[in-house]
PDB file of C-alpha atoms in Angstrom:
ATOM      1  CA  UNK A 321       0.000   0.000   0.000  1.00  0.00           C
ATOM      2  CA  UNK A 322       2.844   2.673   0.900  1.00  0.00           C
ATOM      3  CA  UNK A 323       4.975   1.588  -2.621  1.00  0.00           C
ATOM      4  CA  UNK A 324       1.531   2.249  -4.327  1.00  0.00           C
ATOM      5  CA  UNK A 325       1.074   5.612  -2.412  1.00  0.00           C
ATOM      6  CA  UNK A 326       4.509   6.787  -3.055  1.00  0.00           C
ATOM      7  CA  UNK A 327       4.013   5.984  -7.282  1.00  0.00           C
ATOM      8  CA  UNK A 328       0.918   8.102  -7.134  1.00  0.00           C
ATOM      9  CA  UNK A 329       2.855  11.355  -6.102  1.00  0.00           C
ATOM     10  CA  UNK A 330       5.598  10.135  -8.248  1.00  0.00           C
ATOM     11  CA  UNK A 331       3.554  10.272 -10.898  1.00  0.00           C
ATOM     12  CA  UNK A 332       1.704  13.398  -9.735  1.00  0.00           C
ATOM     13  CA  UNK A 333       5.499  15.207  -9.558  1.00  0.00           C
ATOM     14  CA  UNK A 334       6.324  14.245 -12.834  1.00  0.00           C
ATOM     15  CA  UNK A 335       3.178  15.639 -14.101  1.00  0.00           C
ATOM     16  CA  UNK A 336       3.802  18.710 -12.896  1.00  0.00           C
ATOM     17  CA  UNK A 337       7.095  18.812 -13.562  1.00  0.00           C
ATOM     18  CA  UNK A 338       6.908  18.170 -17.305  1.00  0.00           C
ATOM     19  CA  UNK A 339       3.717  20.118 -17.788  1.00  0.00           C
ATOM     20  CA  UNK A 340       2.847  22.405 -14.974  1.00  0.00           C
ATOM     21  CA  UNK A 341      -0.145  24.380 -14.664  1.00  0.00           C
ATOM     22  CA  UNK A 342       0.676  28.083 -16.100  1.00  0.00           C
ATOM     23  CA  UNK A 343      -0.201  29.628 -12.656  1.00  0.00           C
ATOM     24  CA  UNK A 344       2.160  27.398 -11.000  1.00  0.00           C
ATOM     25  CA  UNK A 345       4.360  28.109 -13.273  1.00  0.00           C
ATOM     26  CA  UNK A 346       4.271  32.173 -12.564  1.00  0.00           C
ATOM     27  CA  UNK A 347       4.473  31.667  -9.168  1.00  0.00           C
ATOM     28  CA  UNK A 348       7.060  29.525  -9.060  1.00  0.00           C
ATOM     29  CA  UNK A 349      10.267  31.841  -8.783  1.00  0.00           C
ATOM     30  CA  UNK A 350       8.197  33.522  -5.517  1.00  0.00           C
ATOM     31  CA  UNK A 351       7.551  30.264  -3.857  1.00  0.00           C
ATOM     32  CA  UNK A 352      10.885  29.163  -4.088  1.00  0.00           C
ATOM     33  CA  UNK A 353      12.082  32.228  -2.615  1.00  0.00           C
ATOM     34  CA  UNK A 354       9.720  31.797   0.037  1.00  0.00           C
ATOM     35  CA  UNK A 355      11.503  27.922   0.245  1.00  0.00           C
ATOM     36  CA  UNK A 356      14.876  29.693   0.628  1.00  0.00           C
ATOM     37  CA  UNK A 357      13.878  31.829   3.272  1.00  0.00           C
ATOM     38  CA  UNK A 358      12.118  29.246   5.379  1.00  0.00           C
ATOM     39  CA  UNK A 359      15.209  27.075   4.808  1.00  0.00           C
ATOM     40  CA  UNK A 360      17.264  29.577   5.978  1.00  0.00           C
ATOM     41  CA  UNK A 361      15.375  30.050   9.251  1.00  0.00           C
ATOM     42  CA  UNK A 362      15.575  26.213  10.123  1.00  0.00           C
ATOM     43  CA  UNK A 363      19.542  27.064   9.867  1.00  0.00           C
ATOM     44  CA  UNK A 364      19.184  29.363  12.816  1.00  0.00           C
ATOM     45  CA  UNK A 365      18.679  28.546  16.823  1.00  0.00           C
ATOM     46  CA  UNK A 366      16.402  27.327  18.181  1.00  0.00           C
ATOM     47  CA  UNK A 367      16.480  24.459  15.103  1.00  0.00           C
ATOM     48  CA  UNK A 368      19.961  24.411  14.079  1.00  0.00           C
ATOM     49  CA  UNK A 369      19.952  23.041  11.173  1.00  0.00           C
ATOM     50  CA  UNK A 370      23.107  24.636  10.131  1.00  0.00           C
ATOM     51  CA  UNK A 371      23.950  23.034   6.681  1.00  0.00           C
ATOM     52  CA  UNK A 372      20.902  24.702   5.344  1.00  0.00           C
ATOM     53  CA  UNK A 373      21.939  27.991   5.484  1.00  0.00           C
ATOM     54  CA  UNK A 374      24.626  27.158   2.540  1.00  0.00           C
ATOM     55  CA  UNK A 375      21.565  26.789   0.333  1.00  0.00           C
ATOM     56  CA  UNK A 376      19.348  29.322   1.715  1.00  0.00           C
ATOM     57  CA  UNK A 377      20.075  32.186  -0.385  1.00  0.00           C
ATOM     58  CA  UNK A 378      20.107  30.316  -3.953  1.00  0.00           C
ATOM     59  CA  UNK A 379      16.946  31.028  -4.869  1.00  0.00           C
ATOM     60  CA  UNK A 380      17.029  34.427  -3.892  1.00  0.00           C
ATOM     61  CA  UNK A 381      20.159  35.146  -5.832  1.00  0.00           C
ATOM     62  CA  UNK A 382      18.725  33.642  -9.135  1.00  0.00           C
ATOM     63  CA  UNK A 383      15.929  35.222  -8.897  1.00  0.00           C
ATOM     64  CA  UNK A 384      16.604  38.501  -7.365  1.00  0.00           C
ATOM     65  CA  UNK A 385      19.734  38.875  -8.574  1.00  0.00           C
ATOM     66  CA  UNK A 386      19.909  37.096 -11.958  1.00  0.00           C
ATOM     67  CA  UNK A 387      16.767  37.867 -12.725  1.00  0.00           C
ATOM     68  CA  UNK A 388      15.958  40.968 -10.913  1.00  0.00           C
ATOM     69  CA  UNK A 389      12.761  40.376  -9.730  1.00  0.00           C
ATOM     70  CA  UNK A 390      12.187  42.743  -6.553  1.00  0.00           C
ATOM     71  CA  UNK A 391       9.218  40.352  -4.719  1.00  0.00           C
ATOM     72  CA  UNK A 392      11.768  37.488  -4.566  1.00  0.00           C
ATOM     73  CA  UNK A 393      13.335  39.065  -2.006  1.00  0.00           C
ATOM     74  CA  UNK A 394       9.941  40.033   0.152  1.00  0.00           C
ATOM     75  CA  UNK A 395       8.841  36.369  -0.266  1.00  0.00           C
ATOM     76  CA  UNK A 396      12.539  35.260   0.897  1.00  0.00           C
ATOM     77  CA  UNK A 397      12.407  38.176   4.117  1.00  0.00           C
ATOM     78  CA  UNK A 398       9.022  37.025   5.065  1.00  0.00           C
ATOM     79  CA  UNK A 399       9.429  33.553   5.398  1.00  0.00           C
ATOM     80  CA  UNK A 400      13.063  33.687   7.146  1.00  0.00           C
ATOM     81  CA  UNK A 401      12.613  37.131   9.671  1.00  0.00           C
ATOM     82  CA  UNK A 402       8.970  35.641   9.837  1.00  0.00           C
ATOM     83  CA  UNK A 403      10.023  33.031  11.650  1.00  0.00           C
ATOM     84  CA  UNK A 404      13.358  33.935  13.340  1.00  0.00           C
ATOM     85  CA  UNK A 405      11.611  36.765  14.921  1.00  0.00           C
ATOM     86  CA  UNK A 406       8.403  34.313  16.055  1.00  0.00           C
ATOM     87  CA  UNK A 407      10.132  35.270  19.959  1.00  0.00           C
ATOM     88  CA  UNK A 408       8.286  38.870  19.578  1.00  0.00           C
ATOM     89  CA  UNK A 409       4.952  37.015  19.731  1.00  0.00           C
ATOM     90  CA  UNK A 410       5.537  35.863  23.353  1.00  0.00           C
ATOM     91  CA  UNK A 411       4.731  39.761  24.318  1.00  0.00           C
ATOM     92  CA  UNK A 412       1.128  39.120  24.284  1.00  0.00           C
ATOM     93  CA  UNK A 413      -0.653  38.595  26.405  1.00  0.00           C
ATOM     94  CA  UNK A 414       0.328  42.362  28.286  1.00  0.00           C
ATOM     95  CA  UNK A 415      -2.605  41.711  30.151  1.00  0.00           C
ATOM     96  CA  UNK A 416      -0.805  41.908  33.198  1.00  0.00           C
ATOM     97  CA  UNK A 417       0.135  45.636  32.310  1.00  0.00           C
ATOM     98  CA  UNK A 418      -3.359  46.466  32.587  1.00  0.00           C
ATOM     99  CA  UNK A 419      -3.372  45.742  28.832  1.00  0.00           C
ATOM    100  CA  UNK A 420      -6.684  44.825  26.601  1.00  0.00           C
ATOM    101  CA  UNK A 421      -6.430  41.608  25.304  1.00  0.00           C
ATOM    102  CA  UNK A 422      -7.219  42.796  21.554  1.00  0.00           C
ATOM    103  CA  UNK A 423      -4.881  45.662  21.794  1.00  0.00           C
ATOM    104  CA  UNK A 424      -2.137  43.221  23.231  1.00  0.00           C
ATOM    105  CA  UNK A 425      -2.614  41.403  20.236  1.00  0.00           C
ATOM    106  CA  UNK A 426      -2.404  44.295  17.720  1.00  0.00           C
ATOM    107  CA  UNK A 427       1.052  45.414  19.746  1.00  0.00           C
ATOM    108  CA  UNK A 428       2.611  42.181  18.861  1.00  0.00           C
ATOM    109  CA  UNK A 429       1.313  42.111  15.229  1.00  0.00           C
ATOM    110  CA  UNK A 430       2.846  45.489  15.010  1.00  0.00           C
ATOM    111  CA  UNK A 431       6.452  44.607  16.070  1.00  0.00           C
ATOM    112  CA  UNK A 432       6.222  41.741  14.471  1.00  0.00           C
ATOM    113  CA  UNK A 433       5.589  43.225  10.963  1.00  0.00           C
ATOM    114  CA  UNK A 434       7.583  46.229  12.035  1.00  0.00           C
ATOM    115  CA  UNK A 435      10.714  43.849  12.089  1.00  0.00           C
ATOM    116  CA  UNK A 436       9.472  41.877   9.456  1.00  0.00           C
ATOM    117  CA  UNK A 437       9.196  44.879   7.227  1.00  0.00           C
ATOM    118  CA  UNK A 438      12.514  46.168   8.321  1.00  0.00           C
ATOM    119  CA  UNK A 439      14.557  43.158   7.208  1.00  0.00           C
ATOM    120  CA  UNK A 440      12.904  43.451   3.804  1.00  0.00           C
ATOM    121  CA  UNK A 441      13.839  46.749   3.142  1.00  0.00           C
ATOM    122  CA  UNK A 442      17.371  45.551   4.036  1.00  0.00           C
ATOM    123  CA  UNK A 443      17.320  42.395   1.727  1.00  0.00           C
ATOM    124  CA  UNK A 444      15.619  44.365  -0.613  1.00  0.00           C
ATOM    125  CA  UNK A 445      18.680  47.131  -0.939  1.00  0.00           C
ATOM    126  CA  UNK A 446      21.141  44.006  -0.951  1.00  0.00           C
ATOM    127  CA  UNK A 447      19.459  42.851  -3.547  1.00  0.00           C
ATOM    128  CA  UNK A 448      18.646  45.757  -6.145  1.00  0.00           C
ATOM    129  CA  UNK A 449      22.296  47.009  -5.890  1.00  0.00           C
ATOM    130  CA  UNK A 450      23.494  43.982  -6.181  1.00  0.00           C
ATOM    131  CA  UNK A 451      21.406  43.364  -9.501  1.00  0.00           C
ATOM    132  CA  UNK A 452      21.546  46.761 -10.824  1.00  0.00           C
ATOM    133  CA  UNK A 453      25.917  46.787 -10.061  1.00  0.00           C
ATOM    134  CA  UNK A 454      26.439  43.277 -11.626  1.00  0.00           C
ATOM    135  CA  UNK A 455      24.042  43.648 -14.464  1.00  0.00           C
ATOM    136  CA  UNK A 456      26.703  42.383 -17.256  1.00  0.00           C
ATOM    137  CA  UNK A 457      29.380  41.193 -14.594  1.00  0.00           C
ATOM    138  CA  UNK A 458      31.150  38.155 -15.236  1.00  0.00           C
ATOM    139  CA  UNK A 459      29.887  35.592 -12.399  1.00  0.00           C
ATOM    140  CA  UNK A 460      32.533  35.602 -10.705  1.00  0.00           C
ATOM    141  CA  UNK A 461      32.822  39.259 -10.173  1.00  0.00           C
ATOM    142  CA  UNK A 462      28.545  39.419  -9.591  1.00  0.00           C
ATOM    143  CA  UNK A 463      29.302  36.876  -6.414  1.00  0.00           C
ATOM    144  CA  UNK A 464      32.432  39.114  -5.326  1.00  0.00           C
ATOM    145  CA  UNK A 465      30.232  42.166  -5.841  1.00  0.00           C
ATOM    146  CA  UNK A 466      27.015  40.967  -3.725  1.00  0.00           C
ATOM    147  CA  UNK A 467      29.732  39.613  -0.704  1.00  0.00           C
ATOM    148  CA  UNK A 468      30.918  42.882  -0.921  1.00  0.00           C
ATOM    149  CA  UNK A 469      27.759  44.443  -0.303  1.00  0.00           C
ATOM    150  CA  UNK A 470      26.386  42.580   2.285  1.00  0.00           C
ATOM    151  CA  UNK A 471      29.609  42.773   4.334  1.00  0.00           C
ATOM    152  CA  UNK A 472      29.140  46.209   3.935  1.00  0.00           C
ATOM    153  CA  UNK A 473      25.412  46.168   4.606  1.00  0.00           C
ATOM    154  CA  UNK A 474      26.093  44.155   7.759  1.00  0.00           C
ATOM    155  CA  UNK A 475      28.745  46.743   9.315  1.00  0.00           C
ATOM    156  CA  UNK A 476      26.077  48.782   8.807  1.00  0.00           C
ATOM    157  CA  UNK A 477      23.376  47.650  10.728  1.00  0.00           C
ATOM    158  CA  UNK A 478      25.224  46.194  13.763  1.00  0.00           C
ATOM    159  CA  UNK A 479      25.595  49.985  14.898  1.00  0.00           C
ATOM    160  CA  UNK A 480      22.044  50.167  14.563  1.00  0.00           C
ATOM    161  CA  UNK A 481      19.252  48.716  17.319  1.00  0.00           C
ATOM    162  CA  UNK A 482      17.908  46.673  15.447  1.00  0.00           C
ATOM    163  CA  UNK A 483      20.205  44.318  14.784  1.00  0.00           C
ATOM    164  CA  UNK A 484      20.419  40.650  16.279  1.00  0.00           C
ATOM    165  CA  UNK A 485      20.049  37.586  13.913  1.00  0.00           C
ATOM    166  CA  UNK A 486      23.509  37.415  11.614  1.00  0.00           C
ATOM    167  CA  UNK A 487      23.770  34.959   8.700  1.00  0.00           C
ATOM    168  CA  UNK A 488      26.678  34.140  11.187  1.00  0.00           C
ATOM    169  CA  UNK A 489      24.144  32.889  13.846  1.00  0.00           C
ATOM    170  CA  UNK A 490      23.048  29.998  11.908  1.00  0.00           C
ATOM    171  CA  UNK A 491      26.202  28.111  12.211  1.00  0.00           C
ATOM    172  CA  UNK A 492      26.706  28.339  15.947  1.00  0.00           C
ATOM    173  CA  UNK A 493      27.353  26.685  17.912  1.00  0.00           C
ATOM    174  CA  UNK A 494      27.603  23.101  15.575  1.00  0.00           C
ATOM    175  CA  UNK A 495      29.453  23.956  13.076  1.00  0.00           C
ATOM    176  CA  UNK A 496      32.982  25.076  14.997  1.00  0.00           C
ATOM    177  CA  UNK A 497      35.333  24.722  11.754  1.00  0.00           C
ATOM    178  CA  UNK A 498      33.606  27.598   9.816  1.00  0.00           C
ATOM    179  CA  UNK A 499      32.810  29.459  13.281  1.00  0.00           C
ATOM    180  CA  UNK A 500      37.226  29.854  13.095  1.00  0.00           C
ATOM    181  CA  UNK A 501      36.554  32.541  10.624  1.00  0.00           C
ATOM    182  CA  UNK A 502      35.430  34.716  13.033  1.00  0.00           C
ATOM    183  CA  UNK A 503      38.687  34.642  14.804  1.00  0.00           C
ATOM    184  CA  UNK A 504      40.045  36.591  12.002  1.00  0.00           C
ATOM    185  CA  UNK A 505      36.952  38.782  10.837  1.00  0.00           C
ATOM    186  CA  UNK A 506      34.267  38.360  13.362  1.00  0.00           C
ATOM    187  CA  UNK A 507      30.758  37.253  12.624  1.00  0.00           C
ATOM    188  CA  UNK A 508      30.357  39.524   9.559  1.00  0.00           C
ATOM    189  CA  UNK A 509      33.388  37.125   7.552  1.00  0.00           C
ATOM    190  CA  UNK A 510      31.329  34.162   8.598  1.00  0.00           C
ATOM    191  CA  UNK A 511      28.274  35.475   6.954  1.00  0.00           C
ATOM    192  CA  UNK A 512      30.339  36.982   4.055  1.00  0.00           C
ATOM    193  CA  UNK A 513      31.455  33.465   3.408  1.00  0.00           C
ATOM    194  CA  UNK A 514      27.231  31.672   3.746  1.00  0.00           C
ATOM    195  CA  UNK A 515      26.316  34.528   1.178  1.00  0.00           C
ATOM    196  CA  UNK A 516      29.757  33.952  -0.887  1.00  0.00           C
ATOM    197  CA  UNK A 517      28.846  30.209  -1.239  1.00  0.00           C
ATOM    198  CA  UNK A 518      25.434  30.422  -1.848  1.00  0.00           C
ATOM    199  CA  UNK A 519      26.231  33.044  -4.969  1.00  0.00           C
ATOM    200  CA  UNK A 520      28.836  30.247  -6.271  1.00  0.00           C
ATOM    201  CA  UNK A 521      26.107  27.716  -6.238  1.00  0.00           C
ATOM    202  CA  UNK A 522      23.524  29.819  -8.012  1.00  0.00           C
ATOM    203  CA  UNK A 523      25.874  30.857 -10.669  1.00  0.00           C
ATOM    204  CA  UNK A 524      26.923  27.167 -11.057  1.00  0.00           C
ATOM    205  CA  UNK A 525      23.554  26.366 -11.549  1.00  0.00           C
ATOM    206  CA  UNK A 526      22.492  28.946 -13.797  1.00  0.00           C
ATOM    207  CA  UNK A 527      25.562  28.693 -15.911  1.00  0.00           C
ATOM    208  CA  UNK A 528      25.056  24.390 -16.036  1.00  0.00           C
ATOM    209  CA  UNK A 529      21.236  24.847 -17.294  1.00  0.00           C
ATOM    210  CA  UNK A 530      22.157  28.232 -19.139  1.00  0.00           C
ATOM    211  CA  UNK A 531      18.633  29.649 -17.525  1.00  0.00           C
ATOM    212  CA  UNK A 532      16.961  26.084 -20.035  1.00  0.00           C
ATOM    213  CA  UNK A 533      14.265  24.041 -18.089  1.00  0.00           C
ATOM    214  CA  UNK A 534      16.112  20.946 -16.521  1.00  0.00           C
ATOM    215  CA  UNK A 535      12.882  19.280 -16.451  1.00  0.00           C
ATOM    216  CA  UNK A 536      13.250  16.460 -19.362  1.00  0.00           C
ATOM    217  CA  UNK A 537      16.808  15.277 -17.825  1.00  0.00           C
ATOM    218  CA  UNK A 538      15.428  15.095 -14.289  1.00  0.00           C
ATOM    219  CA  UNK A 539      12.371  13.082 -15.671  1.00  0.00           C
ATOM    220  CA  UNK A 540      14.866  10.657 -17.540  1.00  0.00           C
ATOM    221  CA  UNK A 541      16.653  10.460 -14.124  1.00  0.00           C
ATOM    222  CA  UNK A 542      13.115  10.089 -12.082  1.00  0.00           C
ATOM    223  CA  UNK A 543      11.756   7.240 -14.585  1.00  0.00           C
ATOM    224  CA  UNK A 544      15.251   5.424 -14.409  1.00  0.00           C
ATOM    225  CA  UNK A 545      15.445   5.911 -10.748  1.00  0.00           C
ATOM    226  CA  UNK A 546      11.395   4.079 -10.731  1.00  0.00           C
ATOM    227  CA  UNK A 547      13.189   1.640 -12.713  1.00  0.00           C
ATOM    228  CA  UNK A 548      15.477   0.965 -10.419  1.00  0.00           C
ATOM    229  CA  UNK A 549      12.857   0.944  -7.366  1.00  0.00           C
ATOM    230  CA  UNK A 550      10.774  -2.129  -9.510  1.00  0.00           C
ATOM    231  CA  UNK A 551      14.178  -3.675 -10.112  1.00  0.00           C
ATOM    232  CA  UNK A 552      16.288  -3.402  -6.961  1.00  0.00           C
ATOM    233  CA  UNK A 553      14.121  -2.204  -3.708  1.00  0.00           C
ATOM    234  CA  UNK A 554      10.134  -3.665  -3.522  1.00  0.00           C
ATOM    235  CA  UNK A 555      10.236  -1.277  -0.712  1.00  0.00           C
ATOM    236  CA  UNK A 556      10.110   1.614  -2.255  1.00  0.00           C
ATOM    237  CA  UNK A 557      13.483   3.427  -0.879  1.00  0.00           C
ATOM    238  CA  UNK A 558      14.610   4.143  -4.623  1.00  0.00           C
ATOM    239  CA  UNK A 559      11.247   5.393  -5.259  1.00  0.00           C
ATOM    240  CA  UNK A 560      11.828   8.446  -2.341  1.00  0.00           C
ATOM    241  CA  UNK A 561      15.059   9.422  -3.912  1.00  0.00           C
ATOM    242  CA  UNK A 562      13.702   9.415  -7.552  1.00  0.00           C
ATOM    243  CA  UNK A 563      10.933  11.983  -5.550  1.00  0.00           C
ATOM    244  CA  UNK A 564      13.177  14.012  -4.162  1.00  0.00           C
ATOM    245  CA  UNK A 565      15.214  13.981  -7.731  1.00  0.00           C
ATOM    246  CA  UNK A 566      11.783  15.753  -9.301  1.00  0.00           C
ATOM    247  CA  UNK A 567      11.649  17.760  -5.986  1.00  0.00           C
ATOM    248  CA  UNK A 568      15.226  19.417  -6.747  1.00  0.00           C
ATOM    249  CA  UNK A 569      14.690  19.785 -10.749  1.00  0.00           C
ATOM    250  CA  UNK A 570      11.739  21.680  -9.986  1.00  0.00           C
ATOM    251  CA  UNK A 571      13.591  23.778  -7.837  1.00  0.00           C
ATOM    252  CA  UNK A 572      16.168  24.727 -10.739  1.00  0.00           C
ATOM    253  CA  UNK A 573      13.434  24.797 -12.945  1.00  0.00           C
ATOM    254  CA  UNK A 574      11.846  27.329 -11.218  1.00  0.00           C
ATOM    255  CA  UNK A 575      14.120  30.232 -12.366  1.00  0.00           C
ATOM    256  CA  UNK A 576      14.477  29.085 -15.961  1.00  0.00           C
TER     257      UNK A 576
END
């Protein structure tokens, strides 16, 4: 019953890999931003699931950066600030200050979008100088460029009061090798390094697919990987990679 489950949303990936429905397709780009950005937030405390913070940012950069599209980056800052800043919602109740319940509520809305809002405006910048300064760049220099920037972006906002949750963050305290950098540069090298890495990958990728819908290959690799399932594992254990094979090419296919 659980192999014949897991064929059915094989099949139904495939589907819409191969021939997605057109307003899937539009709002791709946007939901995989908004992907990025809640991976990035399971990268920070209390989660820690550091590793994902060196993927975080590739959707973001190919498609705010390669592609310049502006919402990208307030799907991306809702999702991640969304969540890391979930702590403000412990204000309410403020009953105990003599508080109404309602207005308790619309207080923590309020700082919650208020910092929300905030960190857009801040990805946002990264993002449009970024794009507008490496329009015609070679890729190398556009990743050199948008490190640049944030490291300057960064020095920037740690002398202001609202700043607390680093890219640096997310890799403390597990991942002690990288956490060396900041021995040398402090946390803003650390997170010069997460947004350096995730640039490399999303110019690797878009230079690999040229910006051309990997869908077709990733299908070949999904039906041979079902082949292999019949073939080698009745349980089904090839089937869940083939899935998560379709899972990843419609991530890249999402910017083409």
């Amino acid at each position: 019953m659980a192999q014949q489950q897991w064929k059915s949303v094989e099949r139904w990936a495939s589907k819409l890999l191969i021939n997605p429905p057109a307003r899937i397709a539009t709002q791709r780009p946007l939901l995989f931003c908004a992907l990025g950005g809640l991976l990035f937030a399971l990268a920070l405390p209390p989660w820690g699931l550091w590793p994902l913070a060196w993927l975080g940012l590739v959707p973001l950069w190919q498609v705010g950066i390669q592609m310049g599209n502006w919402r990208g980056s307030l799907a991306w800052a809702f999702l991640y600030e969304g969540i890391t800043a979930h702590w403000l919602w412990d204000l309410h109740p403020l009953t105990w200050l003599g508080i109404p319940w309602g207005a308790s509520l619309a207080i923590a809305l309020a700082c919650w979008l208020g910092i929300v809002v905030w960190r857009w405006g801040t990805i946002l910048l990264w993002q449009q100088l970024t794009f507008r300064l490496g329009r015609g760049q070679s890729a190398g220099l556009r990743v050199l460029l948008g490190t640049a920037l944030w490291l300057a972006l960064e020095a920037l906002w740690t002398s202001g009061p609202l700043y607390w949750d680093s890219f640096a963050l997310s890799q403390s305290p597990h991942n002690l090798a990288i956490l060396q950098l900041g021995r040398w540069g402090g946390a803003g090298l650390v997170s010069g390094a997460i947004v350096a890495v995730n640039g490399l990958v999303a110019e690797a990728l878009a230079s690999a697919h040229g910006f051309q819908s990997p869908a077709p290959a990733v299908a070949m690799g999904h039906q041979n990987g079902s082949d292999g399932a019949r073939n080698r594992d009745p349980t089904g254990g090839r089937s869940r990679r083939s899935l998560w094979l379709s899972a990843l090419g419609l991530w890249l296919d999402s910017t083409a």
